[in-house]
Structure formats: structure tokens, C-alpha cells
Amino acid sequence: MASRKSVLSTTISDGLMPVAEYVRMSTDHQRYSTENQSDAIHAYAAAHSMRIVQTYRDDGKSGLDIGGREVLKRLLDDVRSGRAEFKAILVYDVSRWGRFQNADESAAYEYECAKAGIKVIYCAEPFDNDGSPLSTIYKSIKRSMAGEYSRELSTKVFAGQCRLVRLGFHQGGLAGFGLRRALLDEQRNLKGESPRVS
């Protein structure tokens, strides 16, 4: 990684603004693969005279809170400490920044970046994150929608698992002592069993 001085001098010489990209994928959102996000972010950067100098990638991480998102924590630490060698952070959309259950948490992390002079830009959103009243309202709605999506998905998944348990199917983990896994078809006819363990 180049020093801050060399990054800024590169910006002056080639006219490209140094930026970072942040990509995140939770395991249940393949359409949001980090590669797809990165492709869109690179296209945005090229169209807006930006150079991506740093990539932060959270693979298979839930956006519900910052707890297990070590890469986002590192990004924020780089911003807070002044180590950030970029002037903006490119994120695919509001939900990739996070599906925080409290929309204020998402706003707080973005505010920390703004306070350090680093803008968060959502590349695939139909609004500019420019601080205008309209973009602020739209972003707040998107944050709330992202959190609500996760709450609804959690409720649906739990209801589905409960139904399978009521039907007598074991959910997750190893089969209990003395039991073996069995593969059934849609009519619940036995198709095969896992081998015995000696």
C-alpha cells in the first residue's frame, strides 16, 4: 500500500480520486456475491474518475450487527485512526453497508466516516448520498427496509424449521445417539440411509 503522500500525489497527477470499496455477502444472498458487487463498484469508479486503492471484503457475514464483521471494524478503525488512504468508500447499496436492526447504527458508522472527511457512496442506489433532504429521507427509508427484510426473513425461516420439526424431521447438527440420517423423497418414501458408524 502506498503512503498517504504518494496516494495524494497520484491523485494530483492522474486526476483520479483514491477510494476504497467495501463488499459484504451473507450466505443467503448469492445475487449479492462480492464479485457482482465489486464489478458494479469498479464500473462506478471508472465512470466517476476514481481509483480503488483498498478493498475491504466481509464474506459470509450477516449484516444484522457489527459483531462478526471484522473487516468492517477494520475499515472503521482505519478511518478513525487517520490511516485511511482514500477519500471515499464505495458500497454497492445501503443493505451491503448493513441490515442493522436499528437504522441509527448504520447512520452512526456512516457519520464517523463523514466526520473524518470520508464520504460513503452507494453505487447502485438511485440517489446521490449528498446530504440533501431528499437523499437523507430516501436513505433512512432504505435502511429501515433493509432491517425489516432481515426481521421478516428470520421469522419465515424459523416458521419453516418449526414446521419440519413438527413433521418429525431433525434440524441441523449430528443425528442423535443410535439414530441415522435418512434421505426421503417428497412423498416421504425412504430413498437411502447414511452408513452405520462403527
Coordinates of N, CA, C and O in Angstrom, one line a residue:
M1 N 0.9 -1.2 0.0 CA 0.0 0.0 0.0 C 0.9 1.2 0.0 O 1.8 1.3 0.8
A2 N 0.6 2.2 -0.9 CA 1.4 3.4 -1.0 C 1.1 4.3 0.2 O 0.1 4.1 0.9
S3 N 2.0 5.1 0.5 CA 1.8 6.1 1.6 C 0.8 7.1 1.3 O 0.4 7.3 0.1
R4 N 0.2 7.8 2.3 CA -0.8 8.8 2.1 C -0.2 9.9 1.1 O -0.9 10.3 0.2
K5 N 1.0 10.3 1.3 CA 1.6 11.3 0.4 C 1.6 10.8 -1.0 O 1.3 11.6 -1.9
S6 N 2.0 9.6 -1.3 CA 2.1 9.1 -2.7 C 0.7 8.9 -3.3 O 0.5 9.2 -4.5
V7 N -0.3 8.5 -2.5 CA -1.6 8.4 -3.0 C -2.2 9.7 -3.4 O -2.8 9.9 -4.5
L8 N -2.0 10.7 -2.5 CA -2.5 12.1 -2.9 C -1.7 12.7 -4.1 O -2.3 13.4 -4.9
S9 N -0.4 12.4 -4.2 CA 0.3 12.9 -5.3 C -0.2 12.2 -6.6 O -0.3 12.9 -7.7
T10 N -0.5 10.9 -6.5 CA -1.1 10.2 -7.7 C -2.4 10.9 -8.1 O -2.7 11.0 -9.3
T11 N -3.2 11.3 -7.1 CA -4.5 11.9 -7.4 C -4.3 13.2 -8.2 O -5.0 13.5 -9.1
I12 N -3.3 14.0 -7.8 CA -3.0 15.2 -8.5 C -2.5 15.0 -9.9 O -2.9 15.6 -10.8
S13 N -1.6 14.0 -10.1 CA -1.0 13.7 -11.4 C -2.0 13.1 -12.4 O -2.0 13.4 -13.5
D14 N -2.8 12.1 -11.9 CA -3.7 11.5 -12.9 C -5.1 11.9 -12.8 O -6.0 11.5 -13.5
G15 N -5.5 12.8 -11.8 CA -6.8 13.3 -11.7 C -7.8 12.3 -11.1 O -9.0 12.6 -11.0
L16 N -7.4 11.1 -10.6 CA -8.3 10.1 -10.1 C -8.3 10.2 -8.6 O -7.3 10.3 -7.9
M17 N -9.5 10.2 -8.0 CA -9.7 10.3 -6.6 C -9.5 8.9 -6.0 O -10.1 7.9 -6.4
P18 N -8.6 8.7 -4.9 CA -8.4 7.4 -4.3 C -9.6 7.1 -3.4 O -10.1 7.9 -2.6
V19 N -10.2 5.9 -3.7 CA -11.3 5.4 -2.9 C -11.1 4.0 -2.5 O -10.2 3.3 -3.0
A20 N -11.9 3.5 -1.5 CA -11.9 2.1 -1.0 C -13.2 1.5 -1.5 O -14.2 2.2 -1.6
E21 N -13.2 0.2 -1.6 CA -14.5 -0.5 -1.8 C -14.8 -1.4 -0.6 O -13.8 -2.0 -0.1
Y22 N -16.0 -1.4 -0.2 CA -16.5 -2.3 0.8 C -17.5 -3.2 0.3 O -18.5 -2.8 -0.3
V23 N -17.3 -4.6 0.3 CA -18.3 -5.5 -0.2 C -18.6 -6.5 0.9 O -17.7 -6.9 1.7
R24 N -19.8 -6.9 1.0 CA -20.3 -7.9 2.0 C -21.3 -8.8 1.4 O -22.1 -8.4 0.7
M25 N -21.1 -10.1 1.8 CA -22.2 -11.1 1.3 C -22.5 -12.0 2.5 O -21.6 -12.5 3.1
S26 N -23.8 -12.1 2.8 CA -24.2 -13.1 3.8 C -24.5 -14.3 3.0 O -24.8 -14.3 1.8
T27 N -24.5 -15.5 3.6 CA -24.6 -16.7 2.9 C -25.9 -16.9 2.1 O -25.9 -17.7 1.2
D28 N -26.9 -16.2 2.5 CA -28.2 -16.4 1.9 C -28.5 -15.5 0.7 O -29.6 -15.4 0.2
H29 N -27.5 -14.7 0.3 CA -27.8 -13.8 -0.8 C -26.7 -13.9 -1.9 O -25.9 -13.1 -2.1
Q30 N -26.8 -15.0 -2.7 CA -25.9 -15.2 -3.7 C -25.9 -14.1 -4.8 O -24.9 -13.8 -5.5
R31 N -27.1 -13.5 -5.0 CA -27.2 -12.5 -6.1 C -26.4 -11.3 -5.6 O -26.1 -10.4 -6.5
Y32 N -26.0 -11.2 -4.4 CA -25.2 -10.1 -3.9 C -23.8 -10.6 -3.7 O -23.1 -10.1 -2.8
S33 N -23.3 -11.5 -4.5 CA -22.0 -12.0 -4.4 C -21.0 -10.9 -4.4 O -21.2 -9.8 -5.0
T34 N -19.9 -11.0 -3.7 CA -18.9 -10.0 -3.6 C -18.3 -9.7 -5.0 O -18.0 -8.5 -5.2
E35 N -18.3 -10.7 -5.9 CA -17.8 -10.4 -7.2 C -18.7 -9.5 -8.0 O -18.3 -8.6 -8.7
N36 N -20.0 -9.8 -7.9 CA -21.0 -8.9 -8.5 C -20.9 -7.5 -8.0 O -21.0 -6.5 -8.8
Q37 N -20.9 -7.4 -6.7 CA -20.8 -6.0 -6.1 C -19.5 -5.3 -6.6 O -19.6 -4.1 -7.0
S38 N -18.4 -6.0 -6.6 CA -17.1 -5.4 -7.0 C -17.1 -5.0 -8.4 O -16.6 -3.9 -8.8
D39 N -17.8 -5.8 -9.3 CA -17.9 -5.4 -10.7 C -18.6 -4.0 -10.8 O -18.2 -3.1 -11.6
A40 N -19.7 -3.9 -10.1 CA -20.5 -2.7 -10.2 C -19.8 -1.5 -9.6 O -19.8 -0.4 -10.1
I41 N -19.1 -1.8 -8.5 CA -18.3 -0.7 -7.9 C -17.1 -0.2 -8.8 O -16.9 1.0 -8.9
H42 N -16.5 -1.2 -9.4 CA -15.4 -0.8 -10.3 C -15.9 0.0 -11.5 O -15.3 1.0 -12.0
A43 N -17.1 -0.4 -12.0 CA -17.7 0.4 -13.1 C -18.0 1.8 -12.7 O -17.8 2.8 -13.4
Y44 N -18.6 1.9 -11.5 CA -18.9 3.2 -10.9 C -17.6 4.1 -10.8 O -17.6 5.3 -11.1
A45 N -16.6 3.5 -10.2 CA -15.3 4.2 -10.0 C -14.8 4.7 -11.4 O -14.3 5.9 -11.5
A46 N -14.8 3.8 -12.4 CA -14.3 4.2 -13.7 C -15.1 5.4 -14.3 O -14.5 6.3 -14.9
A47 N -16.4 5.4 -14.1 CA -17.3 6.4 -14.6 C -17.2 7.7 -13.9 O -17.6 8.7 -14.4
H48 N -16.6 7.7 -12.7 CA -16.6 8.9 -11.8 C -15.1 9.3 -11.5 O -14.9 10.0 -10.5
S49 N -14.2 9.0 -12.3 CA -12.8 9.4 -12.2 C -12.2 9.0 -10.8 O -11.7 9.9 -10.1
M50 N -12.4 7.8 -10.4 CA -11.9 7.3 -9.1 C -11.0 6.1 -9.3 O -11.2 5.4 -10.3
R51 N -10.1 5.9 -8.4 CA -9.2 4.8 -8.4 C -9.4 4.0 -7.1 O -9.2 4.6 -6.0
I52 N -9.7 2.7 -7.2 CA -9.8 1.9 -6.0 C -8.4 1.5 -5.5 O -7.7 0.8 -6.2
V53 N -8.1 2.0 -4.3 CA -6.8 1.7 -3.7 C -6.8 0.7 -2.5 O -5.8 0.3 -2.1
Q54 N -8.0 0.4 -2.1 CA -8.1 -0.5 -1.0 C -9.5 -1.3 -1.1 O -10.5 -0.7 -1.4
T55 N -9.4 -2.6 -0.8 CA -10.6 -3.4 -0.8 C -10.8 -4.0 0.6 O -9.9 -4.5 1.2
Y56 N -12.1 -3.8 1.1 CA -12.5 -4.4 2.4 C -13.6 -5.4 2.0 O -14.6 -5.0 1.5
R57 N -13.4 -6.7 2.4 CA -14.3 -7.7 2.0 C -14.8 -8.6 3.2 O -14.0 -9.3 3.8
D58 N -16.1 -8.5 3.5 CA -16.7 -9.4 4.5 C -17.5 -10.5 3.8 O -18.6 -10.3 3.3
D59 N -16.9 -11.7 3.7 CA -17.6 -12.8 3.1 C -18.4 -13.6 4.1 O -17.9 -13.9 5.2
G60 N -19.6 -14.0 3.7 CA -20.5 -14.8 4.6 C -20.8 -14.2 5.9 O -20.8 -14.9 6.9
K61 N -21.0 -12.9 6.0 CA -21.2 -12.2 7.2 C -22.6 -11.6 7.2 O -23.0 -10.9 6.3
S62 N -23.3 -11.8 8.3 CA -24.7 -11.2 8.4 C -24.5 -9.7 8.6 O -23.5 -9.3 9.2
G63 N -25.4 -9.0 8.1 CA -25.4 -7.5 8.3 C -26.2 -7.0 9.4 O -26.4 -5.8 9.6
L64 N -26.7 -7.9 10.3 CA -27.6 -7.5 11.4 C -26.9 -6.7 12.4 O -27.5 -5.8 13.0
D65 N -25.6 -6.9 12.7 CA -24.9 -6.1 13.6 C -23.4 -6.1 13.2 O -23.0 -6.9 12.3
I66 N -22.6 -5.4 13.9 CA -21.2 -5.3 13.5 C -20.4 -6.4 14.2 O -19.2 -6.6 13.9
G67 N -21.0 -7.2 15.1 CA -20.3 -8.2 15.9 C -19.3 -9.0 15.2 O -18.1 -9.0 15.6
G68 N -19.7 -9.8 14.2 CA -18.8 -10.7 13.5 C -18.2 -10.1 12.3 O -17.5 -10.8 11.5
R69 N -18.4 -8.8 12.0 CA -17.9 -8.2 10.8 C -16.5 -7.6 11.0 O -16.4 -6.4 11.1
E70 N -15.5 -8.4 11.1 CA -14.1 -7.9 11.4 C -13.6 -7.0 10.4 O -12.8 -6.1 10.7
V71 N -14.0 -7.2 9.1 CA -13.4 -6.3 8.1 C -14.0 -4.9 8.2 O -13.3 -3.9 8.0
L72 N -15.3 -4.8 8.4 CA -16.0 -3.5 8.6 C -15.4 -2.8 9.8 O -15.1 -1.6 9.8
K73 N -15.1 -3.6 10.9 CA -14.5 -3.0 12.1 C -13.1 -2.4 11.7 O -12.7 -1.3 12.2
R74 N -12.3 -3.2 10.9 CA -11.0 -2.7 10.5 C -11.1 -1.4 9.6 O -10.3 -0.5 9.8
L75 N -12.1 -1.4 8.7 CA -12.3 -0.2 7.9 C -12.6 1.0 8.8 O -12.0 2.0 8.6
L76 N -13.5 0.8 9.7 CA -13.8 2.0 10.6 C -12.6 2.4 11.5 O -12.4 3.6 11.7
D77 N -11.8 1.4 11.9 CA -10.6 1.7 12.7 C -9.6 2.5 11.8 O -9.0 3.4 12.3
D78 N -9.5 2.1 10.5 CA -8.6 2.8 9.6 C -9.1 4.3 9.5 O -8.3 5.2 9.4
V79 N -10.4 4.4 9.4 CA -10.9 5.8 9.2 C -10.7 6.6 10.5 O -10.2 7.7 10.4
R80 N -11.0 6.0 11.7 CA -10.9 6.7 12.9 C -9.4 7.1 13.2 O -9.2 8.2 13.8
S81 N -8.5 6.2 12.9 CA -7.1 6.5 13.2 C -6.4 7.4 12.3 O -5.2 7.8 12.5
G82 N -7.0 7.7 11.1 CA -6.4 8.5 10.1 C -5.5 7.7 9.2 O -4.7 8.3 8.4
R83 N -5.5 6.4 9.3 CA -4.7 5.6 8.4 C -5.3 5.4 7.0 O -4.6 4.9 6.1
A84 N -6.5 5.8 6.9 CA -7.2 5.6 5.6 C -6.5 6.4 4.5 O -6.3 7.6 4.6
E85 N -6.2 5.8 3.4 CA -5.5 6.4 2.3 C -6.5 6.6 1.1 O -6.1 6.5 0.0
F86 N -7.7 6.9 1.5 CA -8.8 7.1 0.5 C -9.7 8.3 0.9 O -9.7 8.6 2.1
K87 N -10.4 8.8 0.0 CA -11.3 9.9 0.3 C -12.8 9.6 0.3 O -13.6 10.4 0.7
A88 N -13.1 8.4 -0.1 CA -14.5 7.9 -0.1 C -14.5 6.4 -0.1 O -13.5 5.7 -0.4
I89 N -15.6 5.8 0.4 CA -15.8 4.4 0.4 C -17.0 4.1 -0.5 O -18.1 4.6 -0.3
L90 N -16.8 3.2 -1.5 CA -17.8 2.8 -2.4 C -18.4 1.5 -1.9 O -17.7 0.5 -1.6
V91 N -19.8 1.5 -1.8 CA -20.5 0.3 -1.3 C -21.6 0.1 -2.4 O -22.2 1.0 -2.9
Y92 N -21.9 -1.2 -2.6 CA -22.9 -1.5 -3.7 C -24.3 -0.8 -3.4 O -24.8 -0.1 -4.2
D93 N -24.8 -1.1 -2.2 CA -26.1 -0.4 -1.8 C -26.2 -0.3 -0.3 O -25.3 -0.8 0.4
V94 N -27.3 0.3 0.1 CA -27.5 0.5 1.6 C -27.5 -0.8 2.4 O -26.9 -0.9 3.4
S95 N -28.1 -1.9 1.8 CA -28.1 -3.1 2.5 C -26.8 -3.8 2.7 O -26.6 -4.6 3.6
R96 N -25.8 -3.5 1.8 CA -24.5 -4.1 1.9 C -23.7 -3.4 3.0 O -22.8 -4.0 3.6
W97 N -24.0 -2.2 3.3 CA -23.4 -1.5 4.4 C -23.9 -2.2 5.7 O -23.1 -2.3 6.6
G98 N -25.1 -2.6 5.7 CA -25.6 -3.3 6.8 C -27.1 -3.4 6.8 O -27.8 -2.4 6.4
R99 N -27.6 -4.5 7.4 CA -29.1 -4.6 7.6 C -29.3 -4.5 9.1 O -29.9 -5.3 9.8
F100 N -28.7 -3.4 9.7 CA -28.8 -3.2 11.1 C -30.2 -3.1 11.6 O -31.1 -2.5 11.0
Q101 N -30.5 -3.8 12.7 CA -31.9 -3.8 13.2 C -32.3 -2.4 13.7 O -33.5 -2.1 13.8
N102 N -31.3 -1.6 14.1 CA -31.6 -0.2 14.4 C -30.9 0.6 13.3 O -29.7 0.6 13.2
A103 N -31.7 1.3 12.6 CA -31.2 2.1 11.4 C -30.2 3.2 11.9 O -29.3 3.6 11.1
D104 N -30.3 3.6 13.1 CA -29.4 4.6 13.6 C -27.9 4.1 13.7 O -27.0 4.8 13.6
E105 N -27.8 2.7 13.8 CA -26.4 2.2 13.9 C -25.7 2.3 12.6 O -24.6 2.7 12.5
S106 N -26.5 2.1 11.5 CA -25.9 2.3 10.1 C -25.5 3.7 9.9 O -24.4 4.0 9.4
A107 N -26.4 4.6 10.4 CA -26.1 6.0 10.2 C -24.9 6.5 11.0 O -24.1 7.3 10.6
A108 N -24.8 5.9 12.2 CA -23.7 6.3 13.1 C -22.3 5.9 12.5 O -21.4 6.7 12.5
Y109 N -22.2 4.8 11.8 CA -20.9 4.4 11.2 C -20.7 5.3 10.0 O -19.5 5.7 9.8
E110 N -21.7 5.6 9.3 CA -21.5 6.5 8.1 C -21.1 7.9 8.6 O -20.2 8.5 8.0
Y111 N -21.7 8.3 9.7 CA -21.3 9.6 10.3 C -19.9 9.7 10.7 O -19.2 10.7 10.5
E112 N -19.4 8.6 11.3 CA -18.0 8.5 11.7 C -17.1 8.8 10.5 O -16.1 9.5 10.6
C113 N -17.4 8.2 9.4 CA -16.6 8.3 8.1 C -16.7 9.8 7.7 O -15.7 10.4 7.4
A114 N -17.9 10.4 7.7 CA -18.1 11.8 7.2 C -17.3 12.7 8.1 O -16.7 13.7 7.6
K115 N -17.3 12.4 9.4 CA -16.6 13.3 10.4 C -15.1 13.3 10.1 O -14.4 14.3 10.3
A116 N -14.6 12.2 9.5 CA -13.2 12.0 9.2 C -12.9 12.5 7.8 O -11.8 12.4 7.2
G117 N -13.9 13.1 7.1 CA -13.8 13.6 5.8 C -13.8 12.6 4.7 O -13.4 12.8 3.5
I118 N -14.4 11.4 5.0 CA -14.5 10.3 4.0 C -16.0 10.0 3.8 O -16.8 9.7 4.7
K119 N -16.4 10.2 2.5 CA -17.8 10.0 2.1 C -18.1 8.6 1.8 O -17.3 7.8 1.3
V120 N -19.3 8.1 2.2 CA -19.8 6.8 1.8 C -20.7 7.0 0.6 O -21.6 7.7 0.7
I121 N -20.4 6.2 -0.4 CA -21.1 6.4 -1.7 C -21.8 5.0 -2.0 O -21.1 4.0 -2.1
Y122 N -23.1 5.0 -2.2 CA -23.8 3.8 -2.5 C -24.0 3.7 -4.1 O -24.8 4.5 -4.6
C123 N -23.3 2.9 -4.7 CA -23.2 2.9 -6.2 C -24.4 2.5 -6.9 O -24.7 3.0 -8.0
A124 N -25.2 1.6 -6.4 CA -26.4 1.0 -7.1 C -27.7 1.7 -6.6 O -28.7 1.2 -7.1
E125 N -27.6 2.7 -5.8 CA -28.8 3.3 -5.3 C -29.2 4.5 -6.3 O -28.3 5.1 -6.9
P126 N -30.5 4.7 -6.5 CA -30.9 5.8 -7.4 C -30.9 7.2 -6.9 O -31.6 8.1 -7.3
F127 N -30.0 7.4 -5.9 CA -29.9 8.7 -5.3 C -28.4 9.0 -5.0 O -27.7 8.1 -4.8
D128 N -28.1 10.3 -5.0 CA -26.7 10.7 -4.6 C -26.7 10.9 -3.1 O -27.6 11.5 -2.6
N129 N -25.7 10.3 -2.4 CA -25.6 10.5 -1.0 C -24.9 11.8 -0.7 O -23.8 11.9 -0.3
D130 N -25.7 12.9 -1.0 CA -25.1 14.2 -1.0 C -25.5 15.1 0.2 O -25.3 16.2 0.3
G131 N -26.3 14.4 1.2 CA -26.7 15.2 2.4 C -27.9 16.0 2.2 O -28.4 16.7 3.1
S132 N -28.5 16.0 1.0 CA -29.7 16.8 0.7 C -30.9 16.2 1.5 O -30.9 15.0 1.8
P133 N -31.9 17.0 1.7 CA -33.1 16.4 2.5 C -33.7 15.2 1.8 O -34.0 14.2 2.5
L134 N -33.8 15.2 0.5 CA -34.4 14.1 -0.3 C -33.6 12.8 -0.1 O -34.1 11.8 0.2
S135 N -32.2 13.0 -0.3 CA -31.4 11.8 -0.2 C -31.4 11.2 1.3 O -31.3 10.0 1.5
T136 N -31.4 12.1 2.2 CA -31.5 11.7 3.7 C -32.7 10.9 4.0 O -32.7 9.9 4.6
I137 N -33.9 11.4 3.5 CA -35.1 10.7 3.7 C -35.1 9.4 3.0 O -35.5 8.3 3.6
Y138 N -34.7 9.3 1.7 CA -34.6 8.1 0.9 C -33.7 7.1 1.6 O -34.0 5.9 1.7
K139 N -32.5 7.5 2.1 CA -31.6 6.6 2.7 C -32.2 6.1 4.0 O -32.0 4.9 4.3
S140 N -32.9 6.9 4.8 CA -33.5 6.4 6.0 C -34.5 5.3 5.7 O -34.6 4.3 6.5
I141 N -35.3 5.5 4.7 CA -36.3 4.5 4.3 C -35.6 3.2 3.9 O -36.0 2.1 4.3
K142 N -34.5 3.3 3.1 CA -33.8 2.1 2.6 C -33.2 1.4 3.8 O -33.2 0.2 3.9
R143 N -32.7 2.1 4.8 CA -32.1 1.5 6.0 C -33.1 0.7 6.8 O -32.9 -0.4 7.2
S144 N -34.3 1.4 6.9 CA -35.4 0.7 7.7 C -35.9 -0.5 6.9 O -36.1 -1.6 7.5
M145 N -36.0 -0.4 5.6 CA -36.4 -1.6 4.8 C -35.4 -2.7 4.9 O -35.8 -3.9 4.9
A146 N -34.1 -2.4 4.9 CA -33.1 -3.4 5.0 C -33.2 -4.2 6.3 O -33.1 -5.4 6.3
G147 N -33.4 -3.4 7.4 CA -33.5 -4.1 8.7 C -34.8 -4.9 8.8 O -34.8 -6.0 9.3
E148 N -35.9 -4.4 8.2 CA -37.2 -5.1 8.2 C -37.1 -6.4 7.4 O -37.7 -7.4 7.8
Y149 N -36.4 -6.3 6.3 CA -36.2 -7.5 5.4 C -35.6 -8.7 6.3 O -36.1 -9.8 6.2
S150 N -34.6 -8.3 7.0 CA -33.9 -9.4 7.9 C -34.9 -9.9 8.9 O -34.9 -11.1 9.2
R151 N -35.7 -9.0 9.5 CA -36.6 -9.5 10.6 C -37.6 -10.4 10.0 O -37.9 -11.5 10.5
E152 N -38.2 -10.1 8.8 CA -39.2 -10.9 8.1 C -38.6 -12.3 7.7 O -39.2 -13.3 7.9
L153 N -37.3 -12.2 7.2 CA -36.7 -13.4 6.7 C -36.4 -14.4 7.9 O -36.7 -15.6 7.8
S154 N -36.0 -13.8 9.0 CA -35.8 -14.6 10.3 C -37.1 -15.3 10.7 O -37.1 -16.5 11.1
T155 N -38.2 -14.5 10.7 CA -39.5 -15.1 11.1 C -39.9 -16.2 10.2 O -40.3 -17.3 10.6
K156 N -39.7 -16.1 8.9 CA -40.1 -17.1 7.9 C -39.2 -18.3 8.0 O -39.7 -19.5 8.0
V157 N -37.9 -18.1 8.2 CA -37.0 -19.3 8.4 C -37.4 -20.1 9.6 O -37.5 -21.3 9.6
F158 N -37.6 -19.4 10.7 CA -38.0 -20.0 12.0 C -39.3 -20.8 11.8 O -39.4 -21.9 12.3
A159 N -40.3 -20.2 11.2 CA -41.6 -20.9 11.0 C -41.4 -22.1 10.1 O -42.0 -23.2 10.4
G160 N -40.5 -22.1 9.1 CA -40.3 -23.3 8.3 C -39.6 -24.4 9.1 O -39.9 -25.5 8.9
Q161 N -38.6 -24.0 9.9 CA -38.0 -25.0 10.7 C -38.9 -25.6 11.7 O -38.9 -26.9 11.9
C162 N -39.8 -24.8 12.3 CA -40.8 -25.4 13.3 C -41.7 -26.4 12.6 O -42.0 -27.4 13.1
R163 N -42.1 -26.1 11.4 CA -43.0 -27.0 10.6 C -42.3 -28.3 10.4 O -42.9 -29.4 10.6
L164 N -41.0 -28.3 10.0 CA -40.3 -29.5 9.7 C -40.1 -30.3 11.0 O -40.1 -31.5 11.0
V165 N -39.9 -29.7 12.1 CA -39.7 -30.4 13.4 C -41.1 -31.1 13.7 O -41.1 -32.2 14.2
R166 N -42.2 -30.4 13.5 CA -43.5 -31.0 13.8 C -43.7 -32.2 12.9 O -44.4 -33.1 13.3
L167 N -43.1 -32.2 11.7 CA -43.3 -33.3 10.8 C -42.3 -34.5 11.2 O -42.3 -35.5 10.6
G168 N -41.5 -34.2 12.2 CA -40.6 -35.3 12.7 C -39.2 -35.2 12.1 O -38.4 -36.2 12.3
F169 N -38.9 -34.2 11.4 CA -37.5 -34.1 10.8 C -36.6 -33.4 11.8 O -36.9 -32.4 12.4
H170 N -35.4 -33.9 11.8 CA -34.3 -33.4 12.7 C -33.7 -32.1 12.0 O -33.5 -32.2 10.8
Q171 N -33.5 -31.1 12.7 CA -33.0 -29.8 12.2 C -31.5 -29.6 12.6 O -31.3 -29.2 13.7
G172 N -30.6 -29.8 11.7 CA -29.2 -29.4 11.9 C -28.5 -30.3 12.8 O -29.0 -31.1 13.6
G173 N -27.1 -30.2 12.8 CA -26.3 -31.0 13.7 C -26.2 -32.5 13.4 O -26.8 -32.9 12.4
L174 N -25.5 -33.2 14.2 CA -25.4 -34.6 14.1 C -26.7 -35.3 14.5 O -27.4 -34.8 15.4
A175 N -26.9 -36.5 13.9 CA -28.1 -37.3 14.4 C -27.8 -37.7 15.8 O -26.7 -38.0 16.2
G176 N -28.9 -37.8 16.6 CA -28.7 -38.3 18.0 C -28.2 -39.7 18.1 O -28.2 -40.5 17.1
F177 N -27.7 -40.0 19.3 CA -27.1 -41.4 19.5 C -28.1 -42.5 19.2 O -29.2 -42.4 19.6
G178 N -27.6 -43.4 18.4 CA -28.4 -44.6 18.0 C -29.3 -44.3 16.8 O -30.1 -45.1 16.3
L179 N -29.2 -43.1 16.2 CA -30.0 -42.7 15.0 C -29.1 -42.5 13.8 O -27.9 -42.3 13.9
R180 N -29.7 -42.7 12.6 CA -29.0 -42.4 11.4 C -29.8 -41.5 10.5 O -31.1 -41.4 10.6
R181 N -29.2 -40.7 9.7 CA -29.9 -39.9 8.8 C -30.5 -40.7 7.6 O -29.9 -41.7 7.2
A182 N -31.6 -40.3 7.2 CA -32.3 -41.0 6.1 C -32.7 -39.9 5.0 O -33.1 -38.8 5.4
L183 N -32.6 -40.3 3.8 CA -33.0 -39.4 2.7 C -34.4 -39.8 2.2 O -34.6 -41.0 1.9
L184 N -35.3 -38.9 2.2 CA -36.7 -39.2 1.8 C -37.1 -38.4 0.6 O -36.5 -37.3 0.3
D185 N -38.0 -38.9 -0.2 CA -38.5 -38.1 -1.4 C -39.6 -37.2 -0.9 O -40.0 -37.2 0.3
E186 N -40.2 -36.5 -1.9 CA -41.3 -35.6 -1.5 C -42.5 -36.2 -0.9 O -43.3 -35.6 -0.2
Q187 N -42.7 -37.6 -1.2 CA -43.8 -38.3 -0.6 C -43.4 -39.0 0.7 O -44.2 -39.8 1.3
R188 N -42.2 -38.7 1.2 CA -41.7 -39.2 2.5 C -41.4 -40.7 2.4 O -41.4 -41.4 3.4
N189 N -41.1 -41.2 1.2 CA -40.6 -42.6 1.0 C -39.1 -42.6 1.1 O -38.4 -41.7 0.6
L190 N -38.6 -43.6 1.8 CA -37.2 -43.8 2.0 C -36.4 -44.0 0.7 O -36.7 -44.9 -0.1
K191 N -35.4 -43.1 0.5 CA -34.5 -43.3 -0.7 C -33.2 -43.8 -0.3 O -32.5 -44.4 -1.1
G192 N -32.8 -43.7 1.0 CA -31.5 -44.2 1.4 C -31.2 -43.8 2.8 O -31.8 -42.9 3.4
E193 N -30.2 -44.4 3.4 CA -29.8 -44.1 4.8 C -28.2 -43.9 4.8 O -27.5 -44.4 4.0
S194 N -27.8 -43.1 5.7 CA -26.4 -42.8 5.9 C -25.8 -44.1 6.4 O -26.5 -44.9 7.1
P195 N -24.5 -44.4 6.1 CA -23.9 -45.7 6.6 C -23.7 -45.7 8.1 O -23.6 -44.6 8.8
R196 N -23.7 -46.9 8.7 CA -23.5 -47.0 10.1 C -22.1 -46.7 10.5 O -21.2 -46.9 9.7
V197 N -21.9 -46.1 11.6 CA -20.6 -45.7 12.1 C -20.2 -46.8 13.1 O -20.9 -47.0 14.1
S198 N -19.0 -47.4 12.9 CA -18.6 -48.5 13.8 C -17.7 -47.9 14.9 O -17.2 -46.8 14.8

